[in-house]
Amino acid sequence: MTPPPARRRRTGQSGTPAHNLPRRGAVRRAQAITTYGVGSLIAVEQESFVVSGLDDAETSWRTDEAPRIHERRLARLLGVRYFRLPPASDDDSKDGMRVRRFPLMHSCPECTELQRHRDFNPPEGRSVCGTCEVDLVPSRFVVACEAGHLGEFPYWHWVHRSSGGSTGTAGQCGGKLKLRSSGRTASLRSIVVSCDCAPKPEVSMEGSFRKNALKDLGLTCRGTRPWLGTSAPAQECGLPLRTLQRGSSAVWQPVLKSALSIPPWSDGRSDPLAEHWEKLRKYDNRAAVEGYLDAVFDEKWPISLDEVMTLLDAEREEDPDDETASTFDHRYSALRTKEYERLRAGNEGSEHTRDEQFVCEPPTGDTTLLAPLGVTGPMLVKRLREVRALKAFTRLADPDSSTESQEMPLSAGDPERPLPWLPAMQVHGEGVFLRLDEKLLGTWEKTIAVAARVERMRTAHQRVLEERAGDHRQAVLSPASPRMVLLHTLAHVLIDEWSLAAGYPAAALRERLYTADDMAGILIYTATSDSAGSLGGLVAQGEPALLDRTIRSAVRRAEWCSSDPLCMETEVSGAGGTNLAACHACVMLPETSCEHNNILLDRALLVGTPENPDLGFFANILAH
């Protein structure tokens, strides 16, 4: 998706840029986390840029346009003290996110020359050929490795590979590169690169996307990081390079981590202590904590000593018990477990203040209506806040299956002065939380047919994860289990149903799954930063009478798909066979709504199959 062109700035002193830098386009705050974050490529009209790293953002991001936000539990998990909203691209904004031109290789459609942008001698502030006065075209192709490095496509090596010069130094032949399109087809064969040196080699781009295409030329990754500028040295790498289209989704994928603000952190009163918690944790008695607060705050403390001690106790509850539990994945799971416990317990209206950002109450209706469905413990989340932070990004590797070595940090990283923050966005909304009856669920998931069906999905998903990891020993384990796939599919059909009944588009609703041996819950909530945030329509759907009707309607709707019988009877569905009875005509959702990229779905676990109707957890609904 290409961002809109830059809007005309308002005149006057308030619209004067803080720095003498040209403005190129505009992106929304949410896009600066999910689509156009640090290290991503962004196309603006006829130009292409890479979003700069965060090393200079501490000074270039104005505090009034990129304010701090706090979510202690998530900040502690990610090793930072606070977060910052990306600068907004408003008409009167004085600055914004910095970008650098990339790729540098451009071609002129008129004279067909292929060279660095500056070698065309373009007029200042324009991207045109200095000779032809025609808009330059950024290189369509870039190279990347699985460690997250990014570089220019080696056109000189590619065009000279047949003459034995592929391993030499680029440009040593003395010729000029040219790029043209024959126009015969839309394939790579029609894109021809040539050099006007003595042999006058000419080759097409066909074959450049082969896995070993650049390895066969003796080229490996040189560790370049253009988003950090020329001052950042290249890293030692040597991994194989892959050719990619500049606009490919594999060029940049965000590693996002999120958390709900839950008590005792959710009222915002402890935010002034954000930069002091690590030091406060060193004290284990009230007197020491009191002495520290007296030394730091000259005036009245932000919160009382009792509240500080309560917050310190809450932090220590989430400390890992041993080295095994101290891994990032285990700590992230612990964060989710605390959310699950709080969603189950709720907080009555009398327990929270006006600033409370988490309001979760039981419905007023009779919840026993849901017992025949195997659903229990519905809760109305009348107010919630979610913080989503951009931890890192990957190239080529899927963020959900990536390892730490494949995640590229957002700054060059000074070990002595690490960046104390990460970019993040916050969304406010509402939601409905519900659980499945553990006794019924435990009996159902032990059924041989259910376990066998899910095992096929788990095996296929694990195979995909191992292929992406390269080394199967480094691959993460597939989360697929009978209860996980059941809850995931149920969340999808409920979002579809509520998009019709609650007045929200499906893309404005989001799932949050809580699945483990002792957890079986789903939270469906509004999670958009625009006007579709909190209208009250979704919470109303959580009342038992309405929820009973919704679940029955959603399950009956899932019984039939317009692609049946193919959809229901297929043995393999989705990328790599990671789905079974699931397609875009029945249970798949917009990408923004799903935590697992529309994989590990099977509506047969809800409604059963024609051969085995009892396979479905909700088969009793369809029997009446």
Coordinates of C-alpha atoms in Angstrom, one line a residue:
M1 CA 0.0 0.0 0.0
T2 CA 1.4 3.4 -1.0
P3 CA 0.9 6.2 1.5
P4 CA -0.8 9.4 0.4
P5 CA 1.3 12.3 -0.9
A6 CA 2.2 15.1 1.5
R7 CA -0.6 17.5 2.3
R8 CA -0.1 21.2 2.0
R9 CA 1.1 22.7 5.2
R10 CA -0.8 25.5 6.9
T11 CA 0.9 28.8 6.7
G12 CA 2.1 30.6 9.8
Q13 CA 4.6 30.1 12.5
S14 CA 2.9 26.9 13.9
G15 CA 3.4 25.1 10.6
T16 CA 7.1 25.9 10.2
P17 CA 9.1 22.7 10.2
A18 CA 11.5 22.4 13.0
H19 CA 14.3 21.2 10.6
N20 CA 15.0 22.1 7.1
L21 CA 14.1 18.8 5.6
P22 CA 11.7 18.2 2.7
R23 CA 8.5 16.4 3.6
R24 CA 7.7 13.2 1.7
G25 CA 4.2 11.8 2.1
A26 CA 2.2 11.1 5.3
V27 CA 1.4 8.0 7.3
R28 CA -0.9 7.3 10.2
R29 CA 0.5 6.5 13.6
A30 CA -0.7 3.0 13.5
Q31 CA 1.1 2.5 10.2
A32 CA 4.3 3.6 11.7
I33 CA 4.1 0.4 13.9
T34 CA 2.5 -2.1 11.6
T35 CA 3.3 -1.2 8.0
Y36 CA 5.9 1.5 7.7
G37 CA 8.1 1.0 10.8
V38 CA 11.8 1.3 11.2
G39 CA 13.7 -0.5 8.4
S40 CA 10.7 -0.8 6.1
L41 CA 10.6 0.5 2.5
I42 CA 8.0 3.2 1.7
A43 CA 7.0 4.3 -1.8
V44 CA 6.0 8.0 -2.2
E45 CA 4.8 8.8 -5.7
Q46 CA 7.9 8.0 -7.9
E47 CA 10.4 7.7 -5.1
S48 CA 11.4 5.1 -2.6
F49 CA 12.7 5.4 0.9
V50 CA 13.7 3.4 3.9
V51 CA 12.4 4.5 7.4
S52 CA 15.4 5.6 9.5
G53 CA 16.4 3.9 12.8
L54 CA 15.7 5.3 16.2
D55 CA 19.2 6.5 17.1
D56 CA 18.4 10.1 16.4
A57 CA 14.7 9.9 17.3
E58 CA 15.3 10.9 20.9
T59 CA 16.0 14.4 19.6
S60 CA 14.2 14.5 16.3
W61 CA 10.8 13.2 17.6
R62 CA 9.3 16.2 19.4
T63 CA 7.8 15.4 22.8
D64 CA 4.6 17.3 22.0
E65 CA 4.1 15.3 18.7
A66 CA 5.5 11.9 19.9
P67 CA 4.5 11.8 23.7
R68 CA 5.5 9.1 26.1
I69 CA 3.1 6.4 27.0
H70 CA 3.5 3.8 29.8
E71 CA 2.6 0.2 30.2
R72 CA 4.9 -1.2 32.9
R73 CA 4.3 -4.9 32.4
L74 CA 5.1 -4.7 28.7
A75 CA 8.0 -2.3 29.2
R76 CA 9.6 -4.7 31.7
L77 CA 9.1 -7.6 29.3
L78 CA 10.8 -5.7 26.5
G79 CA 13.6 -4.2 28.6
V80 CA 12.7 -0.5 28.3
R81 CA 11.4 2.1 30.7
Y82 CA 8.6 3.6 28.5
F83 CA 7.2 3.9 25.0
R84 CA 6.6 6.7 22.6
L85 CA 3.9 7.3 20.1
P86 CA 5.3 7.9 16.6
P87 CA 4.9 11.4 15.3
A88 CA 1.5 12.2 13.8
S89 CA 1.4 13.4 10.2
D90 CA -0.9 16.3 10.8
D91 CA -1.2 19.4 8.7
D92 CA 0.4 21.5 11.5
S93 CA 3.0 19.0 12.6
K94 CA 6.5 20.4 12.8
D95 CA 8.4 17.2 12.2
G96 CA 7.9 13.6 11.5
M97 CA 9.5 10.2 11.0
R98 CA 12.9 10.4 9.2
V99 CA 13.5 8.5 6.0
R100 CA 16.5 7.9 3.7
R101 CA 16.6 7.3 0.0
F102 CA 16.7 3.5 -0.8
P103 CA 17.4 1.8 -3.0
L104 CA 20.1 4.2 -4.4
M105 CA 20.1 2.5 -7.8
H106 CA 17.7 4.2 -10.3
S107 CA 17.0 3.9 -13.9
C108 CA 15.8 6.4 -16.5
P109 CA 13.0 5.3 -18.7
E110 CA 14.2 7.6 -21.5
C111 CA 17.9 7.0 -21.8
T112 CA 17.7 3.6 -19.9
E113 CA 20.8 4.3 -17.9
L114 CA 21.0 2.4 -14.6
Q115 CA 23.2 4.0 -11.9
R116 CA 23.1 5.7 -8.5
H117 CA 20.6 8.4 -7.9
R118 CA 23.2 11.1 -7.5
D119 CA 25.0 10.2 -10.7
F120 CA 21.9 11.4 -12.7
N121 CA 22.6 14.9 -11.4
P122 CA 19.0 15.6 -10.5
P123 CA 17.9 19.1 -9.5
E124 CA 17.8 19.7 -5.8
G125 CA 14.6 18.4 -4.3
R126 CA 13.6 16.4 -7.4
S127 CA 14.1 12.9 -8.6
V128 CA 14.5 13.3 -12.3
C129 CA 17.2 12.5 -14.9
G130 CA 19.4 15.6 -15.2
T131 CA 19.6 15.0 -19.0
C132 CA 16.2 13.7 -20.0
E133 CA 14.1 15.6 -17.3
V134 CA 12.1 12.4 -16.9
D135 CA 11.1 10.9 -13.5
L136 CA 13.7 8.3 -12.3
V137 CA 12.5 4.8 -11.4
P138 CA 13.9 3.3 -8.2
S139 CA 15.3 -0.2 -8.6
R140 CA 12.5 -2.8 -8.4
F141 CA 14.9 -5.3 -6.9
V142 CA 16.7 -5.4 -3.5
V143 CA 18.5 -8.2 -1.7
A144 CA 18.1 -9.3 1.9
C145 CA 19.2 -12.0 4.3
E146 CA 17.5 -13.8 7.2
A147 CA 19.4 -11.8 9.8
G148 CA 17.6 -8.7 8.7
H149 CA 20.2 -6.9 6.5
L150 CA 19.2 -5.1 3.3
G151 CA 21.2 -4.2 0.2
E152 CA 21.2 -3.1 -3.4
F153 CA 20.7 -5.7 -6.1
P154 CA 24.2 -6.5 -7.6
Y155 CA 23.4 -5.6 -11.2
W156 CA 27.0 -5.4 -12.3
H157 CA 27.8 -8.9 -11.0
W158 CA 24.6 -10.2 -12.5
V159 CA 25.2 -8.8 -16.0
H160 CA 28.9 -9.9 -16.0
R161 CA 28.4 -13.4 -14.7
S162 CA 28.7 -15.1 -18.1
S163 CA 32.0 -13.3 -18.8
G164 CA 33.6 -14.6 -15.7
G165 CA 33.6 -11.2 -13.9
S166 CA 30.9 -11.9 -11.4
T167 CA 33.3 -12.1 -8.5
G168 CA 35.2 -8.9 -9.4
T169 CA 34.7 -5.4 -8.1
A170 CA 31.6 -3.7 -9.4
G171 CA 32.3 -1.1 -12.1
Q172 CA 35.8 -2.1 -12.8
C173 CA 35.0 -2.8 -16.5
G174 CA 34.6 0.9 -17.1
G175 CA 31.2 0.5 -18.8
K176 CA 27.8 1.9 -17.9
L177 CA 24.8 -0.2 -17.0
K178 CA 21.5 0.1 -18.8
L179 CA 18.1 -1.4 -18.0
R180 CA 15.2 -1.7 -20.4
S181 CA 12.0 -3.7 -20.8
S182 CA 11.3 -5.5 -24.0
G183 CA 7.6 -5.3 -23.3
R184 CA 6.9 -8.7 -24.8
T185 CA 5.7 -10.2 -21.5
A186 CA 5.3 -9.2 -17.9
S187 CA 7.8 -11.7 -16.7
L188 CA 11.4 -11.2 -15.6
R189 CA 12.6 -12.4 -19.0
S190 CA 11.5 -9.1 -20.4
I191 CA 13.6 -7.0 -18.0
V192 CA 17.0 -6.8 -19.6
V193 CA 20.2 -5.4 -18.0
S194 CA 23.2 -4.6 -20.2
C195 CA 26.7 -3.0 -19.9
D196 CA 28.3 -1.0 -22.7
C197 CA 31.8 -2.3 -21.9
A198 CA 33.8 -4.3 -24.5
P199 CA 32.0 -7.6 -24.4
K200 CA 28.7 -5.8 -24.3
P201 CA 27.0 -8.4 -22.1
E202 CA 23.2 -8.4 -21.9
V203 CA 21.1 -10.6 -19.7
S204 CA 17.6 -10.7 -18.4
M205 CA 16.5 -10.8 -14.8
E206 CA 15.1 -14.3 -15.2
G207 CA 16.5 -16.6 -12.6
S208 CA 17.5 -13.9 -10.2
F209 CA 15.0 -15.0 -7.7
R210 CA 16.3 -18.5 -7.4
K211 CA 17.3 -19.4 -3.9
N212 CA 21.0 -19.9 -4.8
A213 CA 21.1 -17.3 -7.7
L214 CA 23.4 -14.9 -5.8
K215 CA 25.3 -17.7 -4.0
D216 CA 26.3 -19.1 -7.4
L217 CA 27.9 -15.7 -8.1
G218 CA 30.0 -16.0 -5.0
L219 CA 28.0 -13.2 -3.2
T220 CA 27.0 -13.3 0.4
C221 CA 25.5 -10.8 2.8
R222 CA 27.8 -7.9 3.7
G223 CA 25.7 -6.8 6.7
T224 CA 24.6 -3.5 5.3
R225 CA 21.9 -1.5 7.2
P226 CA 20.9 1.4 5.1
W227 CA 18.2 2.6 7.5
L228 CA 20.9 3.5 10.0
G229 CA 22.7 5.8 7.6
T230 CA 26.3 5.8 6.4
S231 CA 27.7 6.3 9.9
A232 CA 26.6 2.8 11.1
P233 CA 29.2 0.2 10.2
A234 CA 28.3 -2.9 8.3
Q235 CA 27.9 -6.0 10.5
E236 CA 29.7 -9.3 9.9
C237 CA 27.2 -11.6 8.3
G238 CA 28.0 -13.9 5.4
L239 CA 24.5 -15.4 5.2
P240 CA 23.0 -16.2 1.8
L241 CA 21.3 -13.4 0.0
R242 CA 17.8 -13.5 -1.5
T243 CA 16.5 -11.3 -4.3
L244 CA 13.2 -9.6 -3.5
Q245 CA 10.8 -7.3 -5.1
R246 CA 11.0 -3.9 -3.4
G247 CA 7.3 -4.0 -2.5
S248 CA 7.3 -7.6 -1.3
S249 CA 5.9 -8.3 2.2
A250 CA 9.0 -10.4 2.9
V251 CA 11.2 -7.3 2.8
W252 CA 9.9 -6.2 6.2
Q253 CA 7.6 -7.8 8.8
P254 CA 7.1 -6.3 12.3
V255 CA 7.7 -8.1 15.5
L256 CA 4.8 -6.8 17.6
K257 CA 4.2 -7.4 21.3
S258 CA 1.1 -6.2 23.1
A259 CA -0.4 -6.1 26.6
L260 CA -3.6 -5.1 28.2
S261 CA -3.4 -2.5 31.0
I262 CA -4.8 -4.3 34.0
P263 CA -4.9 -3.4 37.7
P264 CA -2.9 -2.3 39.7
W265 CA -1.2 -0.6 36.7
S266 CA -4.2 0.5 34.7
D267 CA -5.2 3.8 36.3
G268 CA -2.1 5.7 35.1
R269 CA -1.3 7.2 38.5
S270 CA 2.0 5.3 38.7
D271 CA 3.3 6.6 35.4
P272 CA 5.6 9.3 37.0
L273 CA 7.5 6.4 38.6
A274 CA 8.2 4.7 35.2
E275 CA 12.0 5.4 35.3
H276 CA 12.4 4.4 38.9
W277 CA 11.0 0.9 39.2
E278 CA 14.3 -0.9 38.5
K279 CA 15.9 0.9 41.4
L280 CA 12.9 0.5 43.7
R281 CA 12.9 -3.2 43.1
K282 CA 16.3 -3.4 44.8
Y283 CA 14.7 -2.4 48.2
D284 CA 12.7 -5.0 50.1
N285 CA 11.5 -3.0 53.0
R286 CA 9.2 0.0 53.4
A287 CA 11.8 2.2 55.1
A288 CA 14.2 1.9 52.2
V289 CA 11.5 2.6 49.6
E290 CA 10.3 5.6 51.6
G291 CA 13.8 7.0 51.7
Y292 CA 14.3 6.6 48.0
L293 CA 11.0 8.4 47.2
D294 CA 11.9 11.2 49.6
A295 CA 15.2 11.7 47.8
V296 CA 13.7 11.6 44.3
F297 CA 10.5 13.7 44.8
D298 CA 10.8 17.1 46.4
E299 CA 7.1 17.6 46.6
K300 CA 4.2 15.2 47.1
W301 CA 4.7 11.7 45.9
P302 CA 2.6 10.6 42.8
I303 CA 1.1 7.7 44.8
S304 CA 1.2 6.6 48.5
L305 CA 3.8 4.3 50.0
D306 CA 1.2 1.6 50.4
E307 CA 0.4 1.7 46.7
V308 CA 4.1 1.6 45.8
M309 CA 4.5 -1.5 47.9
T310 CA 1.5 -3.1 46.2
L311 CA 2.9 -2.4 42.8
L312 CA 6.3 -3.9 43.8
D313 CA 4.6 -7.0 45.0
A314 CA 2.6 -7.3 41.8
E315 CA 5.9 -7.1 39.8
R316 CA 7.6 -9.8 41.9
E317 CA 4.6 -12.1 41.3
E318 CA 5.5 -12.1 37.6
D319 CA 9.2 -12.8 38.3
P320 CA 10.4 -16.1 36.7
D321 CA 10.8 -19.0 39.1
D322 CA 13.9 -20.5 37.4
E323 CA 16.2 -20.1 34.4
T324 CA 13.9 -22.1 32.1
A325 CA 11.0 -19.8 32.8
S326 CA 13.2 -16.7 32.2
T327 CA 13.1 -17.0 28.4
F328 CA 11.2 -14.3 26.6
D329 CA 8.5 -16.7 25.4
H330 CA 7.9 -17.9 29.0
R331 CA 7.7 -14.4 30.3
Y332 CA 5.3 -13.3 27.6
S333 CA 3.1 -16.3 28.5
A334 CA 3.2 -15.2 32.1
L335 CA 2.0 -11.8 31.1
R336 CA -0.9 -13.3 29.3
T337 CA -1.7 -15.5 32.3
K338 CA -2.0 -12.5 34.5
E339 CA -4.4 -10.9 32.0
Y340 CA -6.5 -14.1 32.0
E341 CA -6.7 -14.1 35.8
R342 CA -7.8 -10.5 35.9
L343 CA -10.4 -11.0 33.2
R344 CA -11.8 -13.9 35.1
A345 CA -11.9 -11.9 38.4
G346 CA -13.0 -8.6 36.9
N347 CA -13.3 -5.4 39.0
E348 CA -16.6 -4.1 40.1
G349 CA -17.6 -0.5 39.5
S350 CA -16.9 0.5 43.1
E351 CA -13.3 -0.7 42.8
H352 CA -12.1 1.7 40.2
T353 CA -11.5 5.4 39.8
R354 CA -12.5 7.7 37.0
D355 CA -9.0 7.3 35.4
E356 CA -9.3 3.5 35.5
Q357 CA -8.5 2.1 32.0
F358 CA -9.7 -1.5 32.8
V359 CA -13.4 -2.0 33.7
C360 CA -14.5 -5.6 33.7
E361 CA -17.8 -6.7 35.2
P362 CA -20.0 -9.7 35.1
P363 CA -23.2 -9.4 33.1
T364 CA -26.5 -8.7 34.9
G365 CA -28.4 -11.6 33.3
D366 CA -28.6 -15.3 34.2
T367 CA -25.3 -16.9 33.1
T368 CA -26.7 -20.4 33.5
L369 CA -28.4 -19.9 30.1
L370 CA -24.9 -20.6 28.6
A371 CA -24.3 -23.9 30.4
P372 CA -25.8 -26.1 27.7
L373 CA -23.4 -24.6 25.2
G374 CA -20.3 -25.4 27.3
V375 CA -19.7 -21.7 27.8
T376 CA -19.0 -20.2 31.2
G377 CA -17.8 -17.1 33.0
P378 CA -18.8 -14.3 30.5
M379 CA -17.4 -10.9 31.4
L380 CA -18.2 -7.5 30.0
V381 CA -15.0 -5.5 29.5
K382 CA -16.6 -2.0 29.4
R383 CA -13.2 -0.3 29.1
L384 CA -9.8 -1.5 28.1
R385 CA -6.5 -0.2 26.9
E386 CA -4.1 -2.2 24.7
V387 CA -0.5 -1.1 24.1
R388 CA 1.2 -2.6 21.0
A389 CA 5.0 -2.1 20.7
L390 CA 7.3 -2.6 17.8
K391 CA 10.1 -4.7 19.3
A392 CA 12.1 -5.5 16.2
F393 CA 11.5 -6.6 12.6
T394 CA 12.5 -9.5 10.3
R395 CA 13.2 -10.0 6.7
L396 CA 12.4 -13.2 4.9
A397 CA 11.6 -14.9 8.3
D398 CA 8.1 -15.0 9.6
P399 CA 7.9 -13.0 12.9
D400 CA 5.8 -15.7 14.6
S401 CA 8.5 -18.4 13.9
S402 CA 11.6 -16.2 14.1
T403 CA 14.4 -16.6 16.6
E404 CA 16.3 -13.8 18.4
S405 CA 19.1 -14.0 15.8
Q406 CA 16.6 -13.3 13.0
E407 CA 15.1 -10.2 14.7
M408 CA 16.8 -6.9 13.7
P409 CA 16.7 -4.2 16.5
L410 CA 15.4 -0.7 15.7
S411 CA 18.7 1.2 16.5
A412 CA 22.4 0.7 16.0
G413 CA 22.6 0.1 19.8
D414 CA 25.2 1.7 22.0
P415 CA 25.8 -0.9 24.8
E416 CA 26.7 1.8 27.2
R417 CA 23.6 3.9 26.4
P418 CA 20.8 1.6 25.3
L419 CA 17.7 3.3 24.0
P420 CA 15.2 3.4 27.0
W421 CA 12.1 3.3 24.8
L422 CA 10.4 1.6 21.8
P423 CA 7.7 3.0 19.5
A424 CA 4.2 1.9 20.3
M425 CA 0.6 2.7 19.9
Q426 CA -2.3 2.5 22.3
V427 CA -5.9 1.7 21.5
H428 CA -8.9 2.1 23.8
G429 CA -12.0 0.0 23.4
E430 CA -14.4 -2.5 24.8
G431 CA -14.8 -6.3 24.6
V432 CA -16.4 -9.5 25.7
F433 CA -14.5 -12.3 27.5
L434 CA -15.8 -15.8 27.8
R435 CA -14.5 -19.2 28.8
L436 CA -15.3 -22.8 27.9
D437 CA -16.3 -25.3 30.6
E438 CA -13.1 -27.1 31.6
K439 CA -14.8 -30.4 32.4
L440 CA -16.7 -30.6 29.0
L441 CA -13.6 -29.3 27.2
G442 CA -11.3 -31.9 28.8
T443 CA -13.6 -34.8 27.8
W444 CA -14.0 -33.5 24.3
E445 CA -10.3 -32.9 23.6
K446 CA -9.4 -36.4 24.6
T447 CA -11.6 -37.9 21.8
I448 CA -9.5 -39.9 19.4
A449 CA -11.0 -38.3 16.3
V450 CA -10.4 -34.8 17.6
A451 CA -6.8 -35.5 18.6
A452 CA -6.0 -37.1 15.3
R453 CA -7.5 -34.2 13.3
V454 CA -5.6 -31.6 15.2
E455 CA -2.4 -33.6 15.1
R456 CA -2.5 -33.4 11.3
M457 CA -2.6 -29.6 11.6
R458 CA 0.1 -29.5 14.2
T459 CA 2.5 -31.7 12.2
A460 CA 2.0 -29.6 9.1
H461 CA 2.5 -26.4 11.0
Q462 CA 5.6 -27.7 12.7
R463 CA 7.0 -28.7 9.3
V464 CA 6.4 -25.1 8.1
L465 CA 8.1 -23.7 11.2
E466 CA 11.2 -25.9 10.7
E467 CA 11.5 -25.0 7.1
R468 CA 11.4 -21.3 7.9
A469 CA 13.9 -21.7 10.7
G470 CA 16.4 -23.6 8.5
D471 CA 17.7 -25.6 11.4
H472 CA 14.9 -27.7 13.0
R473 CA 16.6 -27.5 16.4
Q474 CA 16.0 -23.7 16.4
A475 CA 12.3 -23.9 15.3
V476 CA 9.7 -22.8 17.8
L477 CA 7.0 -25.3 18.7
S478 CA 3.6 -25.2 17.1
P479 CA 0.9 -23.9 19.5
A480 CA -1.7 -26.2 17.9
S481 CA -3.8 -28.2 20.3
P482 CA -7.5 -29.2 20.3
R483 CA -8.5 -26.4 22.7
M484 CA -6.4 -23.8 20.9
V485 CA -7.8 -24.6 17.4
L486 CA -11.3 -24.8 18.9
L487 CA -11.1 -21.4 20.7
H488 CA -9.4 -19.8 17.6
T489 CA -12.1 -21.0 15.3
L490 CA -14.9 -20.0 17.7
A491 CA -13.4 -16.5 18.0
H492 CA -13.5 -16.1 14.2
V493 CA -17.1 -17.1 13.8
L494 CA -18.1 -14.8 16.7
I495 CA -16.3 -11.9 15.1
D496 CA -18.1 -12.6 11.9
E497 CA -21.4 -12.8 13.8
W498 CA -20.8 -9.6 15.8
S499 CA -19.7 -7.7 12.8
L500 CA -23.3 -8.1 11.6
A501 CA -25.0 -7.6 15.0
A502 CA -22.9 -5.1 16.9
G503 CA -22.4 -2.4 14.2
Y504 CA -18.6 -2.9 13.9
P505 CA -16.8 -3.9 10.7
A506 CA -14.9 -7.2 11.2
A507 CA -11.6 -5.4 10.7
A508 CA -12.3 -3.3 13.8
L509 CA -12.7 -6.4 16.0
R510 CA -9.7 -8.4 17.3
E511 CA -9.2 -11.7 19.1
R512 CA -7.0 -12.4 22.0
L513 CA -6.6 -16.1 22.9
Y514 CA -5.8 -17.5 26.3
T515 CA -5.0 -21.2 25.8
A516 CA -2.9 -23.4 28.0
D517 CA -3.5 -26.6 30.1
D518 CA -5.3 -24.4 32.7
M519 CA -6.7 -21.7 30.4
A520 CA -9.5 -21.7 27.9
G521 CA -10.7 -18.3 27.2
I522 CA -11.1 -15.7 24.4
L523 CA -11.4 -12.0 24.5
I524 CA -13.0 -10.3 21.5
Y525 CA -12.6 -6.5 21.6
T526 CA -12.5 -3.4 19.5
A527 CA -8.9 -2.5 18.8
T528 CA -8.8 0.3 16.4
S529 CA -7.4 3.8 16.9
D530 CA -10.1 5.5 14.9
S531 CA -13.8 6.3 15.6
A532 CA -14.8 2.7 15.7
G533 CA -13.2 2.3 19.1
S534 CA -15.9 2.3 21.9
L535 CA -19.5 2.6 20.9
G536 CA -21.0 0.2 23.5
G537 CA -22.5 -2.1 21.0
L538 CA -20.0 -4.9 21.6
V539 CA -20.4 -5.0 25.4
A540 CA -24.2 -5.2 25.0
Q541 CA -23.7 -8.5 23.1
G542 CA -22.1 -10.1 26.1
E543 CA -25.3 -10.3 28.1
P544 CA -26.2 -14.0 28.5
A545 CA -29.4 -14.0 26.5
L546 CA -27.8 -12.2 23.6
L547 CA -24.6 -14.2 23.8
D548 CA -26.6 -17.5 23.8
R549 CA -28.4 -16.4 20.6
T550 CA -25.1 -15.2 19.0
I551 CA -23.2 -18.4 19.7
R552 CA -26.1 -20.6 18.4
S553 CA -26.4 -18.4 15.2
A554 CA -22.6 -18.4 14.6
V555 CA -22.4 -22.2 15.0
R556 CA -25.3 -22.8 12.6
R557 CA -23.8 -20.4 10.1
A558 CA -20.4 -22.3 10.4
E559 CA -22.2 -25.5 9.6
W560 CA -22.4 -24.6 5.9
C561 CA -19.9 -22.9 3.6
S562 CA -20.5 -21.8 0.0
S563 CA -17.3 -23.8 -0.9
D564 CA -18.7 -27.0 0.5
P565 CA -18.3 -29.9 0.1
L566 CA -14.7 -29.0 -1.0
C567 CA -14.1 -26.9 2.1
M568 CA -15.3 -29.4 4.7
E569 CA -13.8 -32.5 3.0
T570 CA -10.4 -31.2 2.1
E571 CA -7.4 -32.9 3.6
V572 CA -5.1 -29.9 3.2
S573 CA -6.0 -26.2 3.4
G574 CA -4.1 -23.0 4.1
A575 CA -0.4 -22.3 3.7
G576 CA 1.5 -25.6 4.1
G577 CA -1.7 -27.4 5.2
T578 CA -2.0 -25.5 8.4
N579 CA -5.8 -25.3 8.2
L580 CA -8.4 -28.0 7.5
A581 CA -12.1 -26.9 7.1
A582 CA -11.5 -23.2 6.8
C583 CA -11.5 -20.7 3.9
H584 CA -12.3 -17.1 3.1
A585 CA -16.0 -18.0 2.5
C586 CA -16.5 -19.3 6.1
V587 CA -14.1 -18.5 9.0
M588 CA -11.1 -16.5 7.8
L589 CA -10.9 -12.9 8.9
P590 CA -9.1 -9.7 7.9
E591 CA -5.4 -10.0 8.9
T592 CA -5.8 -7.2 11.5
S593 CA -8.3 -9.3 13.4
C594 CA -6.4 -12.6 13.8
E595 CA -3.5 -13.3 16.1
H596 CA -2.2 -16.2 14.0
N597 CA -2.4 -15.0 10.4
N598 CA -5.5 -17.1 9.6
I599 CA -3.9 -20.4 10.3
L600 CA -4.8 -23.3 12.7
L601 CA -8.5 -23.0 11.9
D602 CA -11.0 -25.9 11.5
R603 CA -14.8 -25.3 11.7
A604 CA -15.3 -29.1 11.9
L605 CA -14.2 -28.9 15.5
L606 CA -17.2 -26.6 16.0
V607 CA -19.9 -28.4 14.0
G608 CA -18.5 -31.9 13.2
T609 CA -18.3 -33.5 9.8
P610 CA -21.1 -35.2 7.7
E611 CA -19.4 -38.6 8.5
N612 CA -18.8 -37.8 12.2
P613 CA -21.3 -35.1 13.5
D614 CA -20.2 -35.7 17.1
L615 CA -16.7 -34.4 16.4
G616 CA -17.9 -30.9 16.9
F617 CA -17.8 -29.3 20.4
F618 CA -21.1 -27.6 19.7
A619 CA -22.7 -30.7 18.0
N620 CA -25.6 -30.6 20.6
I621 CA -26.7 -27.2 19.2
L622 CA -27.2 -28.6 15.7
A623 CA -28.9 -31.7 17.0
H624 CA -31.9 -29.7 18.2

